[in-house]
Tab-separated table of C-alpha atoms in Angstrom:
chain	number	residue	atom	x	y	z
G	207	MET	CA	-28.452	7.801	5.581
G	208	SER	CA	-29.592	10.932	3.598
G	209	ASN	CA	-28.290	9.901	0.072
G	210	ASN	CA	-25.934	7.375	-1.591
G	211	ARG	CA	-23.273	9.587	-2.780
G	212	LEU	CA	-19.817	8.812	-1.523
G	213	VAL	CA	-16.721	11.013	-1.777
G	214	ILE	CA	-13.309	9.510	-1.789
G	215	VAL	CA	-10.168	11.860	-1.470
G	216	ILE	CA	-6.554	10.587	-2.438
G	217	THR	CA	-3.503	12.483	-3.195
G	218	GLY	CA	-3.008	11.114	-6.867
G	219	LEU	CA	-4.068	8.393	-9.247
G	220	SER	CA	-0.534	7.183	-10.484
G	221	PHE	CA	1.103	3.661	-9.817
G	222	GLY	CA	1.045	2.660	-6.130
G	223	GLY	CA	-0.471	0.316	-3.657
G	224	ALA	CA	-2.771	2.831	-2.038
G	225	GLU	CA	-3.859	4.134	-5.486
G	226	ARG	CA	-4.583	0.612	-6.680
G	227	VAL	CA	-6.686	-0.257	-3.622
G	228	THR	CA	-8.610	2.975	-3.957
G	229	SER	CA	-9.302	2.482	-7.717
G	230	PHE	CA	-10.586	-1.127	-6.945
G	231	LEU	CA	-12.772	0.144	-3.978
G	232	CYS	CA	-14.176	2.889	-6.156
G	233	ASN	CA	-15.392	0.468	-8.813
G	234	TYR	CA	-16.620	-2.037	-6.111
G	235	PHE	CA	-18.700	0.650	-4.373
G	236	SER	CA	-20.018	1.861	-7.765
G	237	ALA	CA	-21.186	-1.670	-8.662
G	238	ALA	CA	-22.843	-2.055	-5.399
G	239	GLY	CA	-24.939	1.043	-6.120
G	240	ARG	CA	-23.080	3.839	-4.536
G	241	ASP	CA	-22.713	7.377	-6.458
G	242	VAL	CA	-19.015	7.469	-6.129
G	243	TYR	CA	-17.021	10.838	-6.353
G	244	LEU	CA	-13.206	10.396	-6.524
G	245	ILE	CA	-11.352	13.681	-5.784
G	246	SER	CA	-7.535	13.685	-6.637
G	247	LEU	CA	-5.337	16.246	-5.159
G	248	THR	CA	-2.957	16.162	-8.201
G	249	LYS	CA	-3.637	15.961	-11.931
G	250	GLY	CA	-1.833	13.022	-13.983
G	251	GLU	CA	-1.999	9.954	-15.486
G	252	ARG	CA	-4.486	7.266	-14.017
G	253	ALA	CA	-2.577	4.004	-13.543
G	254	TYR	CA	-5.658	1.724	-12.777
G	255	PRO	CA	-9.142	1.399	-14.562
G	256	LEU	CA	-11.937	3.192	-13.298
G	257	SER	CA	-15.748	2.677	-14.297
G	258	GLU	CA	-17.177	5.397	-16.191
G	259	ALA	CA	-19.844	5.659	-13.646
G	260	ILE	CA	-17.346	7.226	-11.189
G	261	HIS	CA	-17.137	11.050	-10.995
G	262	VAL	CA	-13.566	12.151	-11.136
G	263	ARG	CA	-12.456	15.600	-9.895
G	264	GLU	CA	-8.775	16.585	-10.143
G	265	LEU	CA	-7.436	19.518	-8.133
G	266	SER	CA	-4.004	21.198	-8.480
G	267	ALA	CA	-2.181	23.364	-6.043
G	268	SER	CA	0.687	23.819	-8.382
G	269	HIS	CA	0.169	27.557	-8.562
G	270	THR	CA	0.297	28.007	-4.929
G	271	LYS	CA	3.546	29.060	-2.849
G	272	GLY	CA	4.818	27.271	0.209
G	273	LYS	CA	3.503	24.492	2.234
G	274	LEU	CA	0.762	26.599	4.105
G	275	GLY	CA	-0.421	28.113	0.955
G	276	LYS	CA	-0.727	24.786	-0.689
G	277	TYR	CA	-2.853	23.393	2.290
G	278	ARG	CA	-5.058	26.272	2.581
G	279	PHE	CA	-5.801	26.038	-1.162
G	280	LEU	CA	-6.443	22.231	-1.014
G	281	ILE	CA	-8.535	22.305	2.149
G	282	GLY	CA	-10.660	25.201	0.627
G	283	ALA	CA	-10.985	23.358	-2.814
G	284	ILE	CA	-11.849	20.123	-1.154
G	285	ARG	CA	-14.437	21.879	1.002
G	286	LYS	CA	-16.040	23.521	-2.135
G	287	GLU	CA	-16.347	20.044	-3.844
G	288	ILE	CA	-17.951	18.499	-0.762
G	289	LYS	CA	-20.506	21.252	-0.373
G	290	GLU	CA	-21.429	20.936	-3.988
G	291	ILE	CA	-21.748	17.118	-3.957
G	292	LYS	CA	-23.362	16.861	-0.649
G	293	PRO	CA	-22.274	13.175	-0.055
G	294	SER	CA	-23.546	10.996	2.712
G	295	LEU	CA	-20.015	10.229	3.657
G	296	VAL	CA	-16.350	11.340	2.890
G	297	LEU	CA	-13.532	8.629	2.873
G	298	GLY	CA	-9.902	10.145	2.897
G	299	MET	CA	-7.201	7.667	1.730
G	300	MET	CA	-3.615	8.136	3.249
G	301	SER	CA	-2.377	10.531	6.033
G	302	TYR	CA	-1.684	13.598	3.917
G	303	SER	CA	-4.763	13.742	1.708
G	304	GLY	CA	-6.900	12.299	4.516
G	305	SER	CA	-5.928	14.890	6.972
G	306	LEU	CA	-6.579	17.697	4.599
G	307	ALA	CA	-9.879	16.181	3.746
G	308	ALA	CA	-10.921	15.719	7.509
G	309	VAL	CA	-10.125	19.434	8.040
G	310	ALA	CA	-12.137	20.350	5.126
G	311	CYS	CA	-15.129	18.321	6.285
G	312	LYS	CA	-15.290	20.106	9.516
G	313	GLY	CA	-18.577	21.491	10.425
G	314	LEU	CA	-20.402	20.326	7.405
G	315	GLY	CA	-22.404	17.661	9.330
G	316	ILE	CA	-20.984	14.784	7.257
G	317	PRO	CA	-19.438	11.501	8.845
G	318	PHE	CA	-15.604	11.269	7.848
G	319	ILE	CA	-13.381	8.091	7.667
G	320	ILE	CA	-9.784	8.156	7.262
G	321	SER	CA	-7.656	5.165	6.069
G	322	GLU	CA	-3.941	5.043	6.986
G	323	ARG	CA	-2.065	3.130	4.377
G	324	ASN	CA	1.395	3.093	6.242
G	325	ASP	CA	2.551	2.111	9.779
G	326	PRO	CA	3.096	5.586	11.600
G	327	ASN	CA	5.310	3.520	14.255
G	328	THR	CA	8.089	3.235	11.477
G	329	SER	CA	7.213	5.611	8.640
G	330	VAL	CA	9.704	8.371	8.210
G	331	THR	CA	7.864	10.043	5.285
G	332	PHE	CA	6.453	12.807	7.905
G	333	SER	CA	8.076	14.672	10.596
G	334	GLU	CA	7.333	14.106	14.343
G	335	MET	CA	5.366	17.365	14.209
G	336	GLU	CA	3.403	16.344	11.270
G	337	LYS	CA	2.625	13.066	13.018
G	338	GLU	CA	1.390	15.104	16.137
G	339	ILE	CA	-1.084	17.018	13.811
G	340	PHE	CA	-2.300	13.759	12.207
G	341	TYR	CA	-2.766	12.327	15.753
G	342	PHE	CA	-4.817	15.748	16.666
G	343	ILE	CA	-6.908	15.253	13.502
G	344	HIS	CA	-7.559	11.708	14.378
G	345	HIS	CA	-9.125	12.592	17.658
G	346	HIS	CA	-10.902	15.844	16.731
G	347	PHE	CA	-12.014	15.588	13.036
G	348	VAL	CA	-12.546	11.894	12.394
G	349	THR	CA	-15.689	9.677	12.926
G	350	ARG	CA	-13.899	6.496	12.143
G	351	ALA	CA	-10.420	5.277	11.150
G	352	ILE	CA	-9.519	2.186	8.987
G	353	PHE	CA	-5.834	0.608	9.266
G	354	GLN	CA	-4.237	-2.309	7.602
G	355	THR	CA	-2.567	-3.611	10.892
G	356	GLU	CA	-3.021	-3.523	14.675
G	357	SER	CA	0.344	-1.811	14.941
G	358	ALA	CA	-0.818	1.010	12.800
G	359	ARG	CA	-4.245	1.302	14.787
G	360	SER	CA	-2.449	1.151	18.048
G	361	TYR	CA	-0.574	4.456	17.281
G	362	TYR	CA	-3.668	6.398	17.257
G	363	TYR	CA	-6.307	4.560	19.353
G	364	GLN	CA	-6.531	2.374	22.483
G	365	LYS	CA	-7.844	-1.271	22.113
G	366	GLU	CA	-11.281	-0.324	23.457
G	367	ASP	CA	-11.754	2.553	21.154
G	368	SER	CA	-14.112	1.448	18.576
G	369	ARG	CA	-13.371	4.119	16.134
G	370	GLY	CA	-10.150	2.224	14.844
G	371	THR	CA	-10.980	-0.651	12.677
G	372	ILE	CA	-8.549	-3.005	10.957
G	373	ILE	CA	-9.182	-4.008	7.205
G	374	PRO	CA	-6.286	-5.664	5.590
G	375	ASN	CA	-5.515	-5.058	1.707
G	376	PRO	CA	-7.688	-7.070	-0.703
G	377	LEU	CA	-6.186	-9.560	-3.390
G	378	TYR	CA	-7.971	-9.464	-6.734
G	379	LEU	CA	-8.161	-13.082	-7.249
G	380	GLU	CA	-10.249	-12.702	-10.558
G	381	ASP	CA	-7.230	-10.928	-12.077
G	382	MET	CA	-4.636	-13.406	-10.797
G	383	PRO	CA	-3.403	-16.708	-12.326
G	384	GLU	CA	-3.374	-19.868	-10.222
G	385	PRO	CA	-0.205	-20.166	-7.807
G	386	ASN	CA	2.926	-21.686	-9.332
G	387	ALA	CA	2.846	-25.423	-8.797
G	388	GLY	CA	6.470	-25.533	-7.673
G	389	VAL	CA	9.538	-23.523	-7.425
G	390	VAL	CA	10.544	-22.071	-10.878
G	391	ALA	CA	14.258	-22.774	-11.450
G	392	SER	CA	14.477	-19.640	-13.394
G	393	HIS	CA	17.357	-18.220	-11.413
G	394	GLN	CA	15.257	-14.908	-11.307
G	395	ILE	CA	15.045	-12.825	-8.180
G	396	ILE	CA	12.572	-10.124	-8.272
G	397	SER	CA	11.244	-7.200	-6.297
G	398	ALA	CA	8.831	-4.266	-7.042
G	399	GLY	CA	7.906	-0.952	-5.765
G	400	ARG	CA	8.513	2.570	-6.038
G	401	LEU	CA	12.256	3.480	-6.419
G	402	ASN	CA	12.443	5.574	-3.278
G	403	LYS	CA	14.098	5.476	0.126
G	404	GLN	CA	11.265	3.802	1.843
G	405	LYS	CA	11.381	0.506	-0.302
G	406	ASN	CA	15.422	0.757	0.219
G	407	HIS	CA	16.271	-1.261	-2.903
G	408	ALA	CA	19.912	-0.268	-2.190
G	409	LEU	CA	19.877	-2.829	0.732
G	410	LEU	CA	18.618	-5.525	-1.864
G	411	VAL	CA	21.218	-4.519	-4.542
G	412	GLN	CA	23.995	-4.911	-1.922
G	413	ALA	CA	22.695	-8.209	-0.522
G	414	PHE	CA	22.438	-9.509	-4.217
G	415	SER	CA	26.138	-8.393	-4.879
G	416	ILE	CA	26.992	-10.907	-1.984
G	417	VAL	CA	24.741	-13.594	-3.601
G	418	HIS	CA	26.384	-13.055	-6.974
G	419	VAL	CA	29.672	-13.892	-5.752
G	420	LYS	CA	28.593	-17.335	-4.944
G	421	HIS	CA	25.895	-17.770	-7.536
G	422	PRO	CA	26.741	-15.821	-10.580
G	423	GLU	CA	23.995	-17.591	-12.667
G	424	TYR	CA	21.321	-15.494	-10.725
G	425	LYS	CA	19.790	-12.228	-12.063
G	426	LEU	CA	18.045	-9.596	-9.962
G	427	THR	CA	15.143	-7.481	-11.418
G	428	ILE	CA	13.508	-4.587	-9.669
G	429	TYR	CA	10.314	-3.169	-11.306
G	430	GLY	CA	9.340	0.225	-10.418
G	431	GLU	CA	10.254	3.901	-10.992
G	432	GLY	CA	10.986	6.812	-8.826
G	433	GLU	CA	13.560	9.342	-7.681
G	434	GLU	CA	16.154	6.747	-6.376
G	435	ARG	CA	16.934	5.403	-9.892
G	436	PRO	CA	20.138	7.419	-10.404
G	437	ALA	CA	21.605	6.397	-7.027
G	438	LEU	CA	20.600	2.581	-7.573
G	439	GLU	CA	22.284	2.848	-11.133
G	440	ALA	CA	25.386	4.164	-9.640
G	441	LEU	CA	25.379	1.651	-6.920
G	442	ILE	CA	24.939	-1.247	-9.295
G	443	LYS	CA	27.832	0.034	-11.421
G	444	GLN	CA	30.083	0.531	-8.424
G	445	LEU	CA	29.502	-3.015	-7.408
G	446	GLY	CA	30.390	-4.353	-10.668
G	447	ILE	CA	27.032	-6.268	-10.957
G	448	ASP	CA	25.645	-4.436	-14.238
G	449	SER	CA	25.220	-7.551	-16.132
G	450	ALA	CA	23.140	-9.288	-13.541
G	451	VAL	CA	20.719	-6.410	-12.118
G	452	SER	CA	18.121	-4.782	-14.208
G	453	LEU	CA	15.649	-1.910	-13.598
G	454	PRO	CA	13.277	-2.059	-16.343
G	455	GLY	CA	10.793	0.472	-14.958
G	456	ILE	CA	6.897	0.109	-14.365
G	457	GLU	CA	5.718	-3.443	-15.198
G	458	LYS	CA	2.040	-3.608	-16.261
G	459	SER	CA	2.086	-7.436	-16.224
G	460	MET	CA	3.414	-8.108	-12.960
G	461	PHE	CA	1.564	-11.583	-12.531
G	462	ALA	CA	3.517	-12.908	-15.619
G	463	ARG	CA	6.863	-11.767	-14.024
G	464	LEU	CA	5.852	-13.475	-10.755
G	465	GLN	CA	5.096	-16.503	-12.519
G	466	GLU	CA	8.549	-16.764	-14.003
G	467	ALA	CA	10.497	-15.788	-10.874
G	468	GLU	CA	12.277	-18.130	-8.391
G	469	MET	CA	11.742	-15.730	-5.419
G	470	PHE	CA	10.431	-12.396	-4.387
G	471	VAL	CA	12.371	-9.927	-2.051
G	472	LEU	CA	10.852	-6.959	-0.179
G	473	SER	CA	13.597	-4.674	1.178
G	474	SER	CA	11.534	-1.882	2.803
G	475	ASN	CA	12.445	0.358	5.779
G	476	TYR	CA	8.636	0.487	6.564
G	477	GLU	CA	5.337	-0.547	5.128
G	478	GLY	CA	1.623	-0.565	6.107
G	479	MET	CA	0.502	-3.835	4.202
G	480	PRO	CA	2.734	-4.221	1.069
G	481	ASN	CA	0.712	-5.153	-1.961
G	482	ALA	CA	3.689	-6.402	-3.844
G	483	LEU	CA	4.538	-8.806	-1.295
G	484	ILE	CA	0.874	-10.276	-0.703
G	485	GLU	CA	0.567	-10.861	-4.414
G	486	ALA	CA	3.945	-12.587	-4.608
G	487	MET	CA	2.942	-14.698	-1.758
G	488	ALA	CA	-0.570	-15.569	-3.453
G	489	MET	CA	1.212	-16.579	-6.576
G	490	GLY	CA	3.111	-19.256	-4.500
G	491	LEU	CA	6.516	-17.528	-4.559
G	492	PRO	CA	9.014	-18.171	-1.770
G	493	CYS	CA	9.348	-14.661	-0.378
G	494	ILE	CA	11.824	-12.821	1.850
G	495	THR	CA	10.905	-9.682	3.659
G	496	THR	CA	12.563	-7.248	5.991
G	497	ASP	CA	11.042	-6.739	9.344
G	498	TYR	CA	9.282	-3.394	8.212
G	499	SER	CA	7.410	-2.973	11.286
G	500	GLU	CA	10.249	-3.300	13.723
G	501	GLY	CA	8.863	-6.341	15.521
G	502	ARG	CA	5.228	-5.537	15.376
G	503	GLY	CA	4.485	-8.255	12.921
G	504	THR	CA	4.612	-8.491	9.083
G	505	VAL	CA	2.452	-10.335	6.582
G	506	VAL	CA	4.922	-13.126	6.492
G	507	THR	CA	5.437	-15.677	9.521
G	508	HIS	CA	9.134	-16.363	9.555
G	509	GLU	CA	9.860	-19.840	8.621
G	510	ARG	CA	6.236	-20.828	7.832
G	511	ASP	CA	5.202	-18.947	4.675
G	512	GLY	CA	8.466	-16.922	4.266
G	513	LEU	CA	11.604	-15.429	5.616
G	514	VAL	CA	11.834	-12.268	7.871
G	515	VAL	CA	15.262	-10.663	8.093
G	516	PRO	CA	16.237	-7.380	10.004
G	517	ARG	CA	16.006	-4.027	8.158
G	518	LYS	CA	19.262	-2.400	6.891
G	519	ASN	CA	21.280	-5.586	7.144
G	520	PRO	CA	22.692	-6.746	3.695
G	521	GLU	CA	24.480	-9.727	5.024
G	522	ALA	CA	21.276	-11.262	6.782
G	523	LEU	CA	19.357	-10.480	3.512
G	524	ALA	CA	22.028	-12.313	1.516
G	525	ASP	CA	21.905	-15.214	3.942
G	526	ALA	CA	18.212	-15.641	3.352
G	527	MET	CA	18.450	-15.490	-0.247
G	528	LEU	CA	21.137	-18.040	-0.382
G	529	SER	CA	19.158	-20.279	2.023
G	530	LEU	CA	16.294	-20.366	-0.531
G	531	ILE	CA	18.741	-21.186	-3.406
G	532	GLU	CA	20.464	-23.739	-1.774
G	533	HIS	CA	17.739	-25.375	-0.092
G	534	PRO	CA	14.913	-25.704	-2.999
G	535	ASP	CA	12.754	-28.003	-0.695
G	536	LYS	CA	12.518	-25.380	2.067
G	537	ALA	CA	11.793	-22.734	-0.767
G	538	LEU	CA	9.083	-25.098	-2.039
G	539	ALA	CA	7.426	-25.608	1.390
G	540	LEU	CA	7.442	-21.915	2.119
G	541	GLY	CA	5.789	-20.954	-1.339
G	542	MET	CA	3.098	-23.621	-0.714
G	543	HIS	CA	2.176	-21.946	2.638
G	544	ALA	CA	2.385	-18.513	1.390
G	545	ALA	CA	-0.294	-19.136	-1.235
G	546	SER	CA	-2.800	-19.779	1.351
G	547	ILE	CA	-3.077	-15.921	1.975
G	548	ARG	CA	-5.539	-16.216	-0.961
G	549	LYS	CA	-8.291	-17.329	1.264
G	550	VAL	CA	-7.628	-14.790	3.900
G	551	LEU	CA	-7.648	-11.576	1.567
G	552	ASP	CA	-10.048	-12.509	-1.221
G	553	SER	CA	-11.152	-9.122	-2.408
G	554	ASN	CA	-15.033	-9.989	-2.181
G	555	VAL	CA	-14.515	-10.559	1.397
G	556	ILE	CA	-12.373	-7.657	2.137
G	557	CYS	CA	-14.451	-5.071	-0.085
G	558	LYS	CA	-17.643	-6.354	1.808
G	559	ARG	CA	-15.993	-5.416	5.148
G	560	TRP	CA	-15.154	-1.897	3.636
G	561	LEU	CA	-18.674	-1.327	2.392
G	562	SER	CA	-20.234	-2.535	5.698
G	563	THR	CA	-17.999	-0.378	7.610
G	564	ILE	CA	-19.030	2.724	5.529
G	565	GLU	CA	-22.576	1.943	5.995
G	566	GLU	CA	-22.394	1.376	9.841
G	567	THR	CA	-20.534	4.649	10.249
G	568	GLU	CA	-23.093	6.455	8.134
G	569	SER	CA	-26.042	4.818	10.094
G	570	SER	CA	-24.723	5.427	13.517
G	571	TYR	CA	-23.657	9.074	12.837
G	572	TYR	CA	-27.204	10.087	11.224
G	573	GLN	CA	-29.049	8.155	13.993
G	574	ARG	CA	-27.112	10.220	16.759
G	575	LYS	CA	-27.726	13.570	14.697
G	576	GLU	CA	-31.549	13.060	14.698
G	577	ARG	CA	-31.637	12.417	18.490
C-alpha cells in the first residue's frame, strides 16, 4: 500500500440507509488511522455526524444539461479529485455514484471497490439498459465488489468469483437502548423510510385501513419524507382514516419511537438490507416485512423472528398485522427472537470486516502491480 489515504464516493449525505452506513464507516476508518476523503456528488444538508478529521468534498452538476452532460461532468470532477488526493484505494457507494467513480478511476493505477446497496434482481430504480451498463462496469472497471446479500452478489458474479464479497449492514449498538422487555401494548404501529415508490407505504396504508375496521383503537405512524407524501395524504383521506394515520416527517430519535411501538412494518417493493427493519428487530419489536427480494431471502425468517408477506398484497399484510394484535404471545416470541440479530450485526464486527476487505484488496492489487 503506497499510503493510507482512502476516498469514498457517494451520491449525497442526506437522510437514508446508505448515507448512514457510509457516514459511520467514514468515522470508523478515520478512527482506525486512515486519512479519509468523502466525495459527495451533490451539495446539501449532512444528516449524520462526521468526524472533523474527514475531508469532505462536495460536487454539483446542477449547471449541466441532460443526463450525458451530467455524467461527463461528474466523471471528470471525480477523476480530478482522485488525481489530486492520490489515494491508495477508492470506494464507491451505491450503483449510480459507484459506477461514475469506477469510470473516473480507470487507468489511474488505483484499486476500486464498489458497494451495491440494493438488490438489482428486484430494484426498479434503474432501467434494464442502465443495469446492463452497471454489469459491464462491474466486470471491466471494478477490483472488488461488496454486497449486503447473496441474492445481490449473484446478479453480478458467479459463486466461484472471489471479487464479490458479502458484508451485511451494521447495527450501532452503542447508540441503541436495550431491547424492549416485552410487547408494548401502546396500540402504535410504526414504519420508517423515504416516502417513495420503493418503500410502497401506500400498501401499508391500505392494509391498515382493513385493520382499522376491526381495531379502531390502533394508530399508524410512518416516519420519513419524500415525493410520495401528497399521494399518501390523499389516500389516507380517501380511506377515511385521517384520525388514525400520521406522517410526522423525519424522526431523529427513532429508537425512542421504537421503544413506544407495538409493532414495526416494512412494506417495500424491493430492498438491499433495510436498516429500519434490522433496527426494529434489534429493539425486540415484532416485525412484519414484505418479501422484498421475491423469494431470495429477507432479513426475517418467517414465523421465527418475524412475519413475511407477499409484496403488493394489502389483505395478506392486514392479516399479518391482525395476527400480531390478536395473539400477543406470538408477537412476544417473535420479538424476543428478533433481538438476537444484535449479536450477528454488531458494528464492531461488521466494520472490521469492511476494513480488512479494503486492506486485503489494496495488498493484493499492489503486490500484482509490483510483479
